[in-house]
Amino acid sequence: MKNLVILISGRGSNMVAIAEACAAEGWDARISAVISNRSDASGLDRARAWGIATAVVNHRDFDGREAFDAALAQVIDSFSPDLIVLAGFMRILTPGFVQHYAGRMFNIHPSLLPAFPGLHTHRRAIEAGCKLAGTTVHVVTPELDHGPIVAQAVVPVRPDDTEDTLSARVLAMEHQLYPRAVRWWVDGLLEAGVDGRIVLRTGESQLLIEGDGRPPG
Ligand code: GRF
């Protein structure tokens, strides 16, 4: 049985989607802990409602990133994780922390990487006139919002989309995509190809398309 540790900073809707899929699909995995850098993250209550252990490591209690990351890693490691799942965890991680979990830490980022790393992805996609937006699950590497792509979901940008309407549709796709990607990992179906790209050893697609690919409207 694989131990998953999920890191959040806010509402934790992706964490809930993973917990639901893990239970409903009977994964050979358990969520050992949900850890937040903010004690007011509403996702902590949602985790407790699932009977999942929670912990808070407040970045404000530490003098600098290195000290925070060292304390965070200590708490994470106390749960003996196999995979670290970043789900709306809003901290920039130090290279040492990323190295400690090399190859076993996933993140979800609300854009079609490598486009739009960083913040305000939906606003930037609309302002750029993009006709497609989406979300990416990737392996975490030291460079922010980079790293081998595990899966992506695409959402058409409608002419009347606002940041809010677009982000709501992308989030709905995240709730399908992230559990799927974590399940592949749990089932040992992901492997790194010779060129570093992530290869999936099933007939499932690493690409999800909103509305099964039908034109928007
Ligand atoms: C998601 O949009 C995710 O892509 C980004 O932060 C958001 C987290 O939402 N990294 P939630 O806390 O899972 O509801």
CSV table of C-alpha atoms and ligand atoms in Angstrom, one decimal:
chain,number,residue,atom,x,y,z
A,1,MET,CA,0.0,0.0,0.0
A,2,LYS,CA,1.4,3.4,-1.1
A,3,ASN,CA,1.4,6.3,1.3
A,4,LEU,CA,0.4,9.6,-0.2
A,5,VAL,CA,1.0,13.0,1.6
A,6,ILE,CA,-0.8,15.9,0.1
A,7,LEU,CA,0.3,19.5,0.6
A,8,ILE,CA,-2.3,22.3,0.4
A,9,SER,CA,-2.5,26.0,1.2
A,10,GLY,CA,-6.3,26.7,0.6
A,11,ARG,CA,-9.6,25.0,-0.1
A,12,GLY,CA,-8.2,21.7,-1.1
A,13,SER,CA,-10.7,20.7,-3.7
A,14,ASN,CA,-8.1,18.7,-5.7
A,15,MET,CA,-7.2,16.9,-2.4
A,16,VAL,CA,-10.8,16.0,-1.9
A,17,ALA,CA,-11.1,14.7,-5.5
A,18,ILE,CA,-8.1,12.5,-4.9
A,19,ALA,CA,-9.5,11.2,-1.6
A,20,GLU,CA,-12.8,10.5,-3.2
A,21,ALA,CA,-11.2,8.6,-6.1
A,22,CYS,CA,-8.9,6.7,-3.8
A,23,ALA,CA,-11.9,5.5,-1.8
A,24,ALA,CA,-14.3,4.9,-4.6
A,25,GLU,CA,-11.8,3.1,-6.9
A,26,GLY,CA,-10.1,1.1,-4.1
A,27,TRP,CA,-6.6,2.3,-4.9
A,28,ASP,CA,-3.7,0.4,-3.3
A,29,ALA,CA,-2.9,3.6,-1.5
A,30,ARG,CA,-3.9,5.7,1.5
A,31,ILE,CA,-3.6,9.4,2.2
A,32,SER,CA,-1.4,9.4,5.2
A,33,ALA,CA,-1.6,13.1,5.8
A,34,VAL,CA,-2.7,16.5,4.5
A,35,ILE,CA,-0.2,19.2,5.4
A,36,SER,CA,-0.7,23.0,5.0
A,37,ASN,CA,1.5,26.0,5.5
A,38,ARG,CA,-1.6,27.9,6.6
A,39,SER,CA,-3.7,27.0,9.7
A,40,ASP,CA,-6.7,28.7,8.1
A,41,ALA,CA,-6.7,26.5,5.0
A,42,SER,CA,-10.3,25.3,4.7
A,43,GLY,CA,-9.0,22.1,3.1
A,44,LEU,CA,-7.7,21.0,6.5
A,45,ASP,CA,-11.3,20.7,7.8
A,46,ARG,CA,-12.3,18.8,4.6
A,47,ALA,CA,-9.4,16.4,5.2
A,48,ARG,CA,-10.4,15.9,8.9
A,49,ALA,CA,-13.9,15.1,7.7
A,50,TRP,CA,-12.3,12.3,5.7
A,51,GLY,CA,-10.6,11.0,8.8
A,52,ILE,CA,-7.2,12.0,7.4
A,53,ALA,CA,-4.4,13.2,9.7
A,54,THR,CA,-3.5,16.9,9.2
A,55,ALA,CA,-0.6,19.0,10.2
A,56,VAL,CA,0.3,22.7,9.8
A,57,VAL,CA,3.9,24.0,9.3
A,58,ASN,CA,3.5,27.8,9.2
A,59,HIS,CA,6.1,29.4,6.9
A,60,ARG,CA,5.9,32.5,9.0
A,61,ASP,CA,7.4,30.7,12.0
A,62,PHE,CA,10.7,30.2,10.2
A,63,ASP,CA,13.6,32.4,9.2
A,64,GLY,CA,13.8,31.8,5.5
A,65,ARG,CA,12.9,29.2,3.0
A,66,GLU,CA,15.7,26.7,3.9
A,67,ALA,CA,14.5,26.5,7.6
A,68,PHE,CA,10.9,26.2,6.6
A,69,ASP,CA,11.6,23.5,4.0
A,70,ALA,CA,13.7,21.6,6.5
A,71,ALA,CA,10.9,21.6,9.1
A,72,LEU,CA,8.3,20.7,6.4
A,73,ALA,CA,10.3,17.8,5.2
A,74,GLN,CA,10.7,16.5,8.7
A,75,VAL,CA,6.9,16.5,9.2
A,76,ILE,CA,6.3,15.0,5.8
A,77,ASP,CA,8.8,12.2,6.4
A,78,SER,CA,7.2,11.4,9.7
A,79,PHE,CA,4.4,10.0,7.6
A,80,SER,CA,6.7,7.8,5.5
A,81,PRO,CA,5.4,9.0,2.1
A,82,ASP,CA,5.9,7.3,-1.2
A,83,LEU,CA,4.5,10.2,-3.2
A,84,ILE,CA,4.2,13.9,-2.3
A,85,VAL,CA,1.2,15.5,-4.0
A,86,LEU,CA,1.2,19.3,-4.2
A,87,ALA,CA,-2.4,20.5,-4.6
A,88,GLY,CA,-2.6,24.2,-4.4
A,89,PHE,CA,0.5,24.5,-2.2
A,90,MET,CA,1.5,28.1,-2.6
A,91,ARG,CA,5.2,28.1,-1.6
A,92,ILE,CA,8.3,28.2,-3.7
A,93,LEU,CA,10.4,25.2,-2.8
A,94,THR,CA,14.1,25.2,-2.3
A,95,PRO,CA,16.3,23.0,-4.6
A,96,GLY,CA,17.3,20.8,-1.6
A,97,PHE,CA,13.7,20.1,-0.7
A,98,VAL,CA,12.9,19.2,-4.4
A,99,GLN,CA,16.0,17.0,-4.5
A,100,HIS,CA,14.9,15.1,-1.4
A,101,TYR,CA,11.7,14.1,-3.1
A,102,ALA,CA,13.2,13.8,-6.6
A,103,GLY,CA,10.9,11.8,-9.0
A,104,ARG,CA,8.2,11.3,-6.3
A,105,MET,CA,6.6,14.7,-6.0
A,106,PHE,CA,3.7,15.8,-8.3
A,107,ASN,CA,2.2,19.2,-8.8
A,108,ILE,CA,-0.9,20.5,-10.6
A,109,HIS,CA,-0.6,23.9,-12.4
A,110,PRO,CA,-3.6,25.6,-14.0
A,111,SER,CA,-2.1,26.2,-17.4
A,112,LEU,CA,-0.9,24.2,-20.4
A,113,LEU,CA,2.7,24.2,-19.4
A,114,PRO,CA,5.2,25.3,-20.6
A,115,ALA,CA,2.9,28.2,-21.2
A,116,PHE,CA,2.1,30.5,-18.3
A,117,PRO,CA,4.1,29.3,-15.3
A,118,GLY,CA,3.5,31.4,-12.2
A,119,LEU,CA,0.4,33.2,-11.1
A,120,HIS,CA,-2.8,34.5,-12.7
A,121,THR,CA,-2.7,31.9,-15.5
A,122,HIS,CA,-6.3,32.3,-16.6
A,123,ARG,CA,-6.1,36.1,-16.8
A,124,ARG,CA,-2.9,35.8,-18.8
A,125,ALA,CA,-4.4,33.2,-21.2
A,126,ILE,CA,-7.4,35.4,-21.9
A,127,GLU,CA,-5.3,38.5,-22.3
A,128,ALA,CA,-3.1,36.7,-24.8
A,129,GLY,CA,-6.1,35.7,-26.9
A,130,CYS,CA,-5.5,32.0,-26.3
A,131,LYS,CA,-8.2,29.8,-27.7
A,132,LEU,CA,-7.2,26.9,-25.4
A,133,ALA,CA,-6.4,26.8,-21.7
A,134,GLY,CA,-6.1,24.0,-19.4
A,135,THR,CA,-4.1,22.4,-16.6
A,136,THR,CA,-1.0,20.2,-16.2
A,137,VAL,CA,0.1,17.6,-13.8
A,138,HIS,CA,3.9,17.4,-13.7
A,139,VAL,CA,6.8,16.0,-11.8
A,140,VAL,CA,8.3,18.7,-9.6
A,141,THR,CA,11.8,19.8,-10.5
A,142,PRO,CA,13.7,22.8,-9.0
A,143,GLU,CA,12.5,25.2,-11.7
A,144,LEU,CA,9.0,26.6,-10.8
A,145,ASP,CA,6.1,25.0,-12.7
A,146,HIS,CA,8.5,23.0,-14.9
A,147,GLY,CA,9.3,19.3,-15.0
A,148,PRO,CA,8.2,16.2,-17.0
A,149,ILE,CA,4.5,16.4,-17.9
A,150,VAL,CA,2.4,13.5,-16.6
A,151,ALA,CA,-1.0,14.6,-18.0
A,152,GLN,CA,-2.8,17.6,-19.3
A,153,ALA,CA,-6.4,18.7,-19.7
A,154,VAL,CA,-7.6,21.2,-22.2
A,155,VAL,CA,-10.5,23.6,-22.1
A,156,PRO,CA,-11.6,25.9,-24.9
A,157,VAL,CA,-11.5,29.6,-24.1
A,158,ARG,CA,-14.9,31.1,-25.0
A,159,PRO,CA,-15.1,34.6,-26.3
A,160,ASP,CA,-17.1,35.7,-23.3
A,161,ASP,CA,-14.9,34.0,-20.7
A,162,THR,CA,-13.8,35.8,-17.6
A,163,GLU,CA,-11.0,34.8,-15.3
A,164,ASP,CA,-13.7,33.3,-13.0
A,165,THR,CA,-15.7,31.3,-15.6
A,166,LEU,CA,-12.5,30.0,-17.2
A,167,SER,CA,-10.9,29.0,-13.9
A,168,ALA,CA,-14.1,27.2,-12.8
A,169,ARG,CA,-14.1,25.1,-16.0
A,170,VAL,CA,-10.4,24.3,-15.7
A,171,LEU,CA,-10.8,23.4,-12.0
A,172,ALA,CA,-13.6,20.9,-12.9
A,173,MET,CA,-11.1,19.3,-15.3
A,174,GLU,CA,-8.4,19.3,-12.6
A,175,HIS,CA,-10.7,17.2,-10.4
A,176,GLN,CA,-10.8,14.5,-13.2
A,177,LEU,CA,-7.1,14.8,-14.2
A,178,TYR,CA,-5.3,14.8,-10.9
A,179,PRO,CA,-6.9,11.7,-9.4
A,180,ARG,CA,-6.2,9.9,-12.7
A,181,ALA,CA,-2.6,10.8,-12.7
A,182,VAL,CA,-2.0,9.8,-9.1
A,183,ARG,CA,-3.7,6.5,-9.7
A,184,TRP,CA,-1.4,5.8,-12.6
A,185,TRP,CA,1.5,6.4,-10.3
A,186,VAL,CA,0.0,4.2,-7.6
A,187,ASP,CA,-0.5,1.4,-10.1
A,188,GLY,CA,3.1,1.7,-11.4
A,189,LEU,CA,2.0,2.7,-14.9
A,190,LEU,CA,4.2,5.7,-15.4
A,191,GLU,CA,7.8,5.5,-16.5
A,192,ALA,CA,10.4,8.0,-17.7
A,193,GLY,CA,11.3,7.6,-21.4
A,194,VAL,CA,14.9,7.9,-22.6
A,195,ASP,CA,14.3,11.6,-23.4
A,196,GLY,CA,12.8,12.3,-19.9
A,197,ARG,CA,9.2,12.4,-21.2
A,198,ILE,CA,6.7,10.5,-19.0
A,199,VAL,CA,5.3,7.4,-20.8
A,200,LEU,CA,2.0,5.9,-19.7
A,201,ARG,CA,1.8,2.1,-19.9
A,202,THR,CA,-2.0,1.7,-20.4
A,203,GLY,CA,-4.5,2.5,-23.1
A,204,GLU,CA,-5.7,5.6,-21.3
A,205,SER,CA,-4.9,9.0,-22.6
A,206,GLN,CA,-2.6,11.5,-20.9
A,207,LEU,CA,-4.8,14.2,-22.5
A,208,LEU,CA,-8.3,15.0,-21.3
A,209,ILE,CA,-10.5,17.3,-23.4
A,210,GLU,CA,-13.4,19.2,-21.9
A,211,GLY,CA,-16.7,17.8,-23.2
A,212,ASP,CA,-15.0,14.8,-24.9
A,213,GLY,CA,-13.6,16.9,-27.6
A,214,ARG,CA,-16.9,18.3,-28.9
A,215,PRO,CA,-16.7,21.9,-30.1
A,216,PRO,CA,-17.7,24.4,-27.4
A,217,GLY,CA,-21.2,25.9,-27.4
B,1,GRF,C1,-5.7,24.6,-8.5
B,1,GRF,O1,-6.2,25.4,-9.6
B,1,GRF,C2,-4.3,24.2,-8.9
B,1,GRF,O2,-4.1,24.1,-10.2
B,1,GRF,C3,-3.5,25.3,-8.4
B,1,GRF,O3,-4.1,25.8,-7.2
B,1,GRF,C4,-5.5,25.5,-7.3
B,1,GRF,C5,-5.8,24.7,-6.0
B,1,GRF,O4,-7.2,24.5,-5.8
B,1,GRF,N1,-2.1,24.9,-8.2
B,1,GRF,P1,-7.7,23.6,-4.6
B,1,GRF,O5,-7.1,24.1,-3.3
B,1,GRF,O6,-7.3,22.2,-5.0
B,1,GRF,O7,-9.2,23.8,-4.6
